[in-house]
Structure formats: C-alpha cells, structure tokens
Short mmCIF file of C-alpha atoms in Angstrom, two decimals:
data_model
loop_
_atom_site.label_atom_id
_atom_site.label_comp_id
_atom_site.label_asym_id
_atom_site.label_seq_id
_atom_site.Cartn_x
_atom_site.Cartn_y
_atom_site.Cartn_z
CA MET A 29 -5.55 10.32 -39.85
CA THR A 30 -3.91 9.92 -36.43
CA THR A 31 -4.44 6.55 -34.77
CA PRO A 32 -2.81 4.68 -31.87
CA ARG A 33 -2.76 1.56 -34.06
CA ASP A 34 -0.39 0.77 -36.93
CA LEU A 35 -2.41 -1.07 -39.56
CA VAL A 36 0.15 -0.53 -42.33
CA GLY A 37 3.45 -1.96 -41.12
CA TYR A 38 5.96 -2.82 -43.84
CA GLY A 39 3.27 -3.19 -46.48
CA GLN A 40 4.39 -4.61 -49.82
CA THR A 41 8.07 -3.99 -49.23
CA PRO A 42 9.29 -5.68 -46.03
CA PRO A 43 13.00 -5.18 -45.30
CA ASN A 44 15.56 -7.85 -46.11
CA PRO A 45 16.55 -9.37 -42.76
CA ARG A 46 19.75 -10.89 -44.18
CA TRP A 47 19.60 -13.85 -41.84
CA PRO A 48 22.96 -15.53 -41.15
CA ASN A 49 24.21 -18.12 -43.67
CA ASN A 50 21.66 -16.86 -46.22
CA ALA A 51 18.88 -18.68 -44.38
CA ARG A 52 15.42 -18.33 -45.90
CA VAL A 53 13.64 -18.41 -42.52
CA ALA A 54 14.61 -17.57 -38.95
CA VAL A 55 12.91 -20.21 -36.81
CA GLN A 56 12.38 -19.32 -33.17
CA ILE A 57 11.13 -21.92 -30.68
CA VAL A 58 9.61 -20.77 -27.39
CA LEU A 59 8.97 -23.00 -24.39
CA ASN A 60 6.62 -21.21 -22.01
CA TYR A 61 7.39 -22.06 -18.38
CA GLU A 62 4.29 -21.11 -16.37
CA GLU A 63 3.50 -24.02 -14.07
CA GLY A 64 3.11 -22.82 -10.49
CA GLY A 65 2.57 -19.19 -11.45
CA GLU A 66 -1.03 -19.66 -12.59
CA ASN A 67 -4.16 -18.61 -10.70
CA SER A 68 -4.51 -20.47 -7.42
CA VAL A 69 -5.81 -19.64 -3.97
CA LEU A 70 -2.40 -20.89 -2.80
CA ASN A 71 -0.94 -17.85 -4.58
CA GLY A 72 -3.47 -15.50 -3.00
CA ASP A 73 -5.83 -15.43 -5.99
CA LYS A 74 -9.62 -15.45 -5.73
CA GLY A 75 -9.97 -18.74 -7.56
CA SER A 76 -8.40 -21.51 -9.58
CA GLU A 77 -6.92 -21.35 -13.08
CA ALA A 78 -9.28 -21.89 -16.02
CA PHE A 79 -7.01 -21.22 -19.01
CA LEU A 80 -4.88 -23.41 -21.32
CA SER A 81 -5.35 -26.92 -20.03
CA GLU A 82 -6.80 -30.23 -21.16
CA MET A 83 -10.11 -29.24 -19.54
CA VAL A 84 -11.29 -26.96 -22.35
CA GLY A 85 -13.92 -24.54 -21.13
CA ALA A 86 -13.15 -25.07 -17.44
CA GLN A 87 -14.48 -22.53 -14.97
CA SER A 88 -12.55 -20.92 -12.16
CA HIS A 89 -13.53 -22.21 -8.70
CA PRO A 90 -13.31 -20.17 -5.49
CA GLY A 91 -11.22 -22.89 -3.82
CA ARG A 92 -8.56 -25.28 -5.02
CA ALA A 93 -9.25 -27.18 -8.26
CA MET A 94 -7.16 -30.31 -7.79
CA ALA A 95 -7.53 -31.66 -11.32
CA MET A 96 -6.46 -28.34 -12.83
CA GLU A 97 -3.51 -28.12 -10.47
CA SER A 98 -2.34 -31.58 -11.48
CA LEU A 99 -2.63 -30.76 -15.19
CA TYR A 100 -0.27 -27.83 -14.66
CA GLU A 101 2.01 -29.95 -12.49
CA TYR A 102 2.47 -32.36 -15.37
CA GLY A 103 4.13 -29.59 -17.31
CA SER A 104 6.89 -29.01 -14.76
CA ARG A 105 7.23 -32.61 -13.57
CA ALA A 106 7.29 -34.46 -16.92
CA GLY A 107 6.47 -32.39 -20.00
CA PHE A 108 9.29 -29.90 -19.54
CA TRP A 109 11.88 -32.65 -19.37
CA ARG A 110 10.53 -34.45 -22.43
CA LEU A 111 10.81 -31.28 -24.51
CA HIS A 112 14.18 -30.45 -22.96
CA ARG A 113 15.48 -33.80 -24.24
CA LEU A 114 14.12 -33.14 -27.75
CA PHE A 115 15.95 -29.82 -27.99
CA THR A 116 19.21 -30.80 -26.34
CA GLU A 117 19.55 -34.03 -28.32
CA ARG A 118 19.33 -31.95 -31.52
CA GLN A 119 21.40 -29.07 -30.10
CA ILE A 120 18.60 -26.63 -30.91
CA PRO A 121 18.83 -23.21 -29.22
CA ILE A 122 15.51 -21.98 -27.88
CA THR A 123 14.02 -19.24 -25.73
CA ALA A 124 12.13 -20.00 -22.54
CA PHE A 125 9.45 -17.53 -21.54
CA GLY A 126 9.85 -17.94 -17.79
CA VAL A 127 7.23 -16.81 -15.28
CA ALA A 128 9.42 -15.73 -12.38
CA SER A 129 7.26 -17.19 -9.59
CA ALA A 130 7.02 -20.50 -11.47
CA MET A 131 10.79 -20.65 -11.98
CA GLU A 132 11.30 -20.10 -8.26
CA MET A 133 9.33 -23.28 -7.53
CA ASN A 134 11.54 -25.52 -9.70
CA PRO A 135 15.25 -24.60 -9.49
CA ALA A 136 16.20 -27.80 -11.34
CA ALA A 137 14.30 -26.67 -14.44
CA VAL A 138 16.01 -23.27 -14.35
CA GLU A 139 19.39 -24.96 -13.99
CA ALA A 140 18.58 -27.18 -16.99
CA MET A 141 17.60 -24.16 -19.11
CA MET A 142 20.84 -22.42 -18.24
CA GLY A 143 22.90 -25.56 -18.77
CA ALA A 144 21.47 -25.89 -22.28
CA GLU A 145 22.34 -22.21 -22.93
CA TRP A 146 18.74 -21.30 -23.62
CA GLU A 147 17.73 -17.68 -23.42
CA ILE A 148 15.38 -17.17 -20.48
CA ALA A 149 13.15 -14.18 -21.22
CA SER A 150 10.73 -12.80 -18.67
CA HIS A 151 7.16 -14.03 -18.82
CA GLY A 152 6.20 -11.73 -15.98
CA LEU A 153 5.85 -12.35 -12.27
CA ARG A 154 2.64 -14.39 -12.51
CA TRP A 155 0.74 -16.29 -15.24
CA ILE A 156 -2.48 -14.33 -14.75
CA ASP A 157 -4.62 -11.95 -16.83
CA TYR A 158 -3.46 -8.34 -16.39
CA GLN A 159 -6.27 -6.83 -18.50
CA SER A 160 -8.00 -5.17 -15.55
CA ILE A 161 -5.18 -5.05 -13.01
CA PRO A 162 -4.39 -1.48 -11.88
CA GLU A 163 -1.39 0.13 -13.56
CA GLY A 164 0.50 0.57 -10.29
CA ILE A 165 0.22 -3.10 -9.43
CA GLU A 166 1.32 -4.18 -12.90
CA ARG A 167 4.33 -1.85 -12.70
CA GLU A 168 5.22 -3.36 -9.33
CA HIS A 169 4.88 -6.89 -10.74
CA ILE A 170 7.23 -6.05 -13.62
CA ALA A 171 9.86 -4.79 -11.20
CA ARG A 172 9.46 -7.83 -8.95
CA ALA A 173 9.66 -10.17 -11.94
CA ILE A 174 12.96 -8.64 -13.03
CA ASP A 175 14.38 -8.80 -9.50
CA LEU A 176 13.35 -12.42 -8.92
CA HIS A 177 14.48 -13.50 -12.40
CA THR A 178 17.87 -11.89 -11.80
CA ARG A 179 18.29 -13.65 -8.46
CA LEU A 180 17.35 -17.02 -9.97
CA THR A 181 19.51 -16.83 -13.10
CA GLY A 182 22.29 -14.39 -12.22
CA THR A 183 21.38 -11.96 -15.02
CA ARG A 184 18.42 -9.71 -15.70
CA PRO A 185 16.07 -10.68 -18.54
CA LEU A 186 16.54 -8.82 -21.83
CA GLY A 187 13.34 -10.09 -23.44
CA TRP A 188 9.77 -9.59 -22.25
CA TYR A 189 6.50 -11.41 -22.91
CA GLN A 190 3.58 -10.87 -20.55
CA GLY A 191 1.13 -12.88 -22.64
CA ARG A 192 -2.09 -11.83 -20.96
CA THR A 193 -1.45 -8.10 -21.25
CA SER A 194 -3.21 -4.93 -20.18
CA PRO A 195 -3.57 -1.74 -22.25
CA ASN A 196 -0.65 -0.39 -20.18
CA THR A 197 1.86 -3.22 -20.61
CA ALA A 198 3.74 -1.99 -23.69
CA ARG A 199 4.18 1.51 -22.25
CA LEU A 200 5.31 0.15 -18.88
CA ILE A 201 7.97 -1.98 -20.59
CA VAL A 202 9.29 1.06 -22.45
CA GLU A 203 9.32 3.03 -19.20
CA GLU A 204 11.22 0.22 -17.46
CA GLY A 205 13.85 0.66 -20.14
CA GLY A 206 15.98 -2.45 -19.78
CA PHE A 207 14.51 -4.81 -22.37
CA LEU A 208 16.15 -5.24 -25.78
CA TYR A 209 12.86 -6.57 -27.12
CA ASP A 210 9.19 -6.97 -26.31
CA ALA A 211 7.36 -10.02 -27.70
CA ASP A 212 3.82 -8.96 -26.74
CA SER A 213 2.63 -8.66 -30.34
CA TYR A 214 1.35 -10.97 -33.05
CA ALA A 215 1.30 -8.28 -35.74
CA ASP A 216 4.04 -9.29 -38.19
CA ASP A 217 6.40 -11.93 -39.57
CA LEU A 218 9.42 -9.71 -38.90
CA PRO A 219 10.73 -7.59 -36.02
CA TYR A 220 9.69 -3.93 -36.04
CA TYR A 221 9.87 -0.84 -33.83
CA ASP A 222 6.98 0.40 -31.72
CA ARG A 223 7.30 4.19 -31.61
CA ARG A 224 4.11 5.00 -29.71
CA HIS A 225 5.81 5.70 -26.39
CA ALA A 226 8.79 7.65 -25.04
CA LYS A 227 11.37 5.85 -27.18
CA PRO A 228 11.40 3.22 -29.94
CA GLN A 229 11.00 -0.32 -28.59
CA LEU A 230 12.03 -3.29 -30.70
CA ILE A 231 9.19 -5.78 -31.07
CA VAL A 232 10.02 -9.38 -31.93
CA PRO A 233 6.48 -10.66 -32.57
CA TYR A 234 5.19 -13.97 -31.30
CA SER A 235 2.55 -16.38 -32.66
CA LEU A 236 -0.67 -17.90 -31.38
CA ASP A 237 -1.38 -20.00 -34.48
CA ALA A 238 1.88 -22.00 -34.67
CA ASN A 239 1.34 -22.64 -31.01
CA ASP A 240 0.41 -25.76 -29.07
CA MET A 241 -2.32 -23.76 -27.29
CA LYS A 242 -4.41 -24.66 -30.35
CA MET A 243 -4.32 -28.25 -29.06
CA VAL A 244 -6.44 -27.25 -26.07
CA ALA A 245 -8.82 -24.84 -27.80
CA LEU A 246 -12.30 -25.49 -29.16
CA ASN A 247 -11.17 -24.32 -32.62
CA GLY A 248 -7.82 -26.06 -32.50
CA PHE A 249 -5.96 -29.22 -33.46
CA THR A 250 -7.24 -32.53 -32.13
CA GLU A 251 -4.16 -34.66 -32.77
CA GLY A 252 -0.42 -34.28 -33.08
CA VAL A 253 -0.32 -34.91 -36.82
CA GLN A 254 -2.52 -31.84 -37.44
CA PHE A 255 -0.14 -29.71 -35.40
CA PHE A 256 2.84 -31.15 -37.27
CA ARG A 257 1.20 -30.49 -40.65
CA TYR A 258 0.36 -26.90 -39.73
CA LEU A 259 3.90 -26.20 -38.53
CA VAL A 260 5.40 -27.66 -41.69
CA ASP A 261 2.96 -25.76 -43.92
CA THR A 262 3.80 -22.52 -42.11
CA TYR A 263 7.52 -23.14 -42.45
CA GLU A 264 7.30 -24.06 -46.14
CA GLN A 265 5.22 -20.99 -47.01
CA LEU A 266 7.68 -18.69 -45.24
CA ARG A 267 10.57 -20.60 -46.82
CA ALA A 268 9.10 -19.97 -50.27
CA GLU A 269 8.67 -16.26 -49.54
CA GLY A 270 12.11 -15.91 -47.96
CA GLY A 271 13.21 -13.29 -45.47
CA ARG A 272 10.68 -14.11 -42.77
CA MET A 273 10.61 -15.25 -39.14
CA MET A 274 8.61 -18.17 -37.77
CA SER A 275 7.73 -18.34 -34.08
CA VAL A 276 6.61 -21.63 -32.53
CA GLY A 277 5.05 -21.59 -29.06
CA LEU A 278 5.10 -24.62 -26.76
CA HIS A 279 4.16 -25.50 -23.18
CA GLY A 280 5.34 -28.43 -21.07
CA ARG A 281 1.80 -29.32 -20.01
CA ILE A 282 0.59 -29.33 -23.64
CA ALA A 283 3.29 -30.18 -26.21
CA GLY A 284 5.12 -32.09 -23.49
CA ARG A 285 2.46 -34.82 -23.63
CA PRO A 286 3.77 -37.90 -25.51
CA GLY A 287 1.29 -37.79 -28.39
CA ARG A 288 2.19 -34.17 -29.12
CA ALA A 289 5.92 -34.23 -28.39
CA ILE A 290 6.43 -36.59 -31.32
CA ALA A 291 4.90 -33.95 -33.63
CA VAL A 292 7.36 -31.38 -32.29
CA ALA A 293 10.27 -33.79 -32.85
CA GLN A 294 9.18 -34.49 -36.42
CA PHE A 295 8.85 -30.79 -37.17
CA LEU A 296 12.32 -30.07 -35.79
CA ASP A 297 13.78 -32.81 -37.96
CA HIS A 298 12.00 -31.41 -41.02
CA VAL A 299 13.46 -27.95 -40.42
CA LEU A 300 16.96 -29.30 -39.79
CA GLU A 301 16.85 -31.43 -42.93
CA SER A 302 15.68 -28.49 -45.07
CA GLY A 303 18.98 -26.66 -44.62
CA ASP A 304 17.22 -23.30 -45.11
CA ALA A 305 16.61 -22.24 -41.52
CA TRP A 306 18.49 -20.18 -38.98
CA ILE A 307 17.23 -21.68 -35.71
CA ALA A 308 17.95 -19.02 -33.14
CA ARG A 309 17.08 -17.76 -29.72
CA ARG A 310 14.82 -14.73 -29.69
CA ILE A 311 17.59 -12.57 -28.19
CA ASP A 312 19.84 -13.51 -31.14
CA ILE A 313 17.19 -12.36 -33.61
CA ALA A 314 16.75 -9.14 -31.63
CA ARG A 315 20.47 -8.39 -31.62
CA HIS A 316 20.72 -9.17 -35.32
CA TRP A 317 17.90 -6.74 -36.07
CA LEU A 318 19.27 -4.01 -33.80
CA GLU A 319 22.59 -4.19 -35.60
CA LEU A 320 21.10 -4.36 -39.08
CA TYR A 321 18.31 -1.82 -38.60
CA PRO A 322 19.06 0.37 -35.56
CA ALA A 323 16.16 2.51 -34.35
#
C-alpha cells in the first residue's frame, strides 16, 4: 500500500549508531531562543502570543498583552543567562534553535552562544504557527531566516527546526537544499532519511516529552523534581537499550526559571557522572550519521 507516511521505520532492527567512545546514548540538549519573535502586534501580527508561557490556556488579544510580553522577556533577560551558566560551567556543548528575528533583538545572547561554541540552528524567521500560512510566504520566510541568521552569526545555519510547521515545511526545506539536517520530526530515537521529496533529507528527530514545555502544559509537570525524574528515567531506559539518541528541549522563559533550572543542573550532573553518554551538538550527530550511513 502506498502512503505518504512511514509507520514502519527501523522496526525491530535499528542500526548501530556506533557513537564515539562507545557511548550508550547520544545526549543532545537544545535551548530554544524565541523571545521577541513570538506573535505580537509590534511584529505586525493580528494579536498577542498565547502559546508556551506560565499563563496556561491564555487567549490571544487583538492588542498588546503586557503580561505575556513580560513572560517572554524573562527568557531573554534572565533565563537564557542562567542556563548559559549551567552549560558553560560544565563545558557542555549544546544546540540553540534560534529564531532569526529574536536573535536580532539581542546581539549579546548571540555573541554568548558563539563564544561558547554552541551550534546555532535555524528556528525560522518568526516563532509563529505556519499551519495555515500560504506556501509562498513560508518559502519567503525560510529565505529571510537564512539571510538574517547568516548576517548575525557570519555563517548560514546547517540545521533547521520550524517547530510550528505547515504541511509544506519539510518539502520546502528539501527544496532550499542547504540544510544538513531537519529536526521537524518526533518520530524516532535515531536519525533517519526522509525520502518523500526530491532528494533524501537527513532527519535528526526532536522531542516534546523530554521538554520543559511540559512544565507549562495542562498535562505536564508541576515541579522541577518531576521534570528531573522524567529526564533521568528517559536517559536510563535509553542507556539500558544502548545505541539511542536522547533529545532534551529547553526554553529560557521556562527552564530558565530558578525552580526548574536546578532540575536541569541535576540532570546534567547525572549524565556526566554516568560516563555512558556522548553529549553532542545536533550538527555533530548529523555529521556522524552522514559519514556512517550516507544516503
């Protein structure tokens, strides 16, 4: 039966990723940098942001929503720097998913990412929902995101994660042609190739469960210790299986809050002490896979 969806994947016999140093798990930490690129009438949008904040279930307003704006501002003003200290003190390499318009508003944060030798992957031009945005506009936004990202960092992004995708996003990224990997999937514990479009595109899948967004969801964690326990349980299960990848998603305005940052720090220390992890940037995992299993 022909289908546009792959519901089989690797099945019972996933490939051996042969992670460096015989690591049991490749751990990949993402810090999403979105603050300033969200919905706002200041950005020409019809209303305010209503997604991923402390105000669970908030509605978009046709004018400015000052409380929502300040919740996002916390991420860039304070939360980002708290998490930056956690990673740099432990010399942990991470990937930032950077919304280009948000990065433009805070050059100091971009400089800090680059100074720490983080990978900065593209998180699109804006932190908005592209589900119903016309294909031509989304294509234009992808091109503008790459151009702005390149001007801000000196190099074009090699990784892509839109986040709030449209049915066209994956094809548009293949057509753009310059990304080593696309992270707009949650479909596996290992990289794989998407062959639905003009050429094979490496997918390095992301995660919404080992993600601090669950701290601001109705079905999510209510305290840092729950988040810590879930991250450790995920890591230990994948460690027992061996040959897997674990993605952890963070945001300055969420995990950057003091009562959650401590959970992140404790998880990082657990992974470091285990001795069984390759903690890598997403681009490093992509390059490893491309070399080991070329398309």
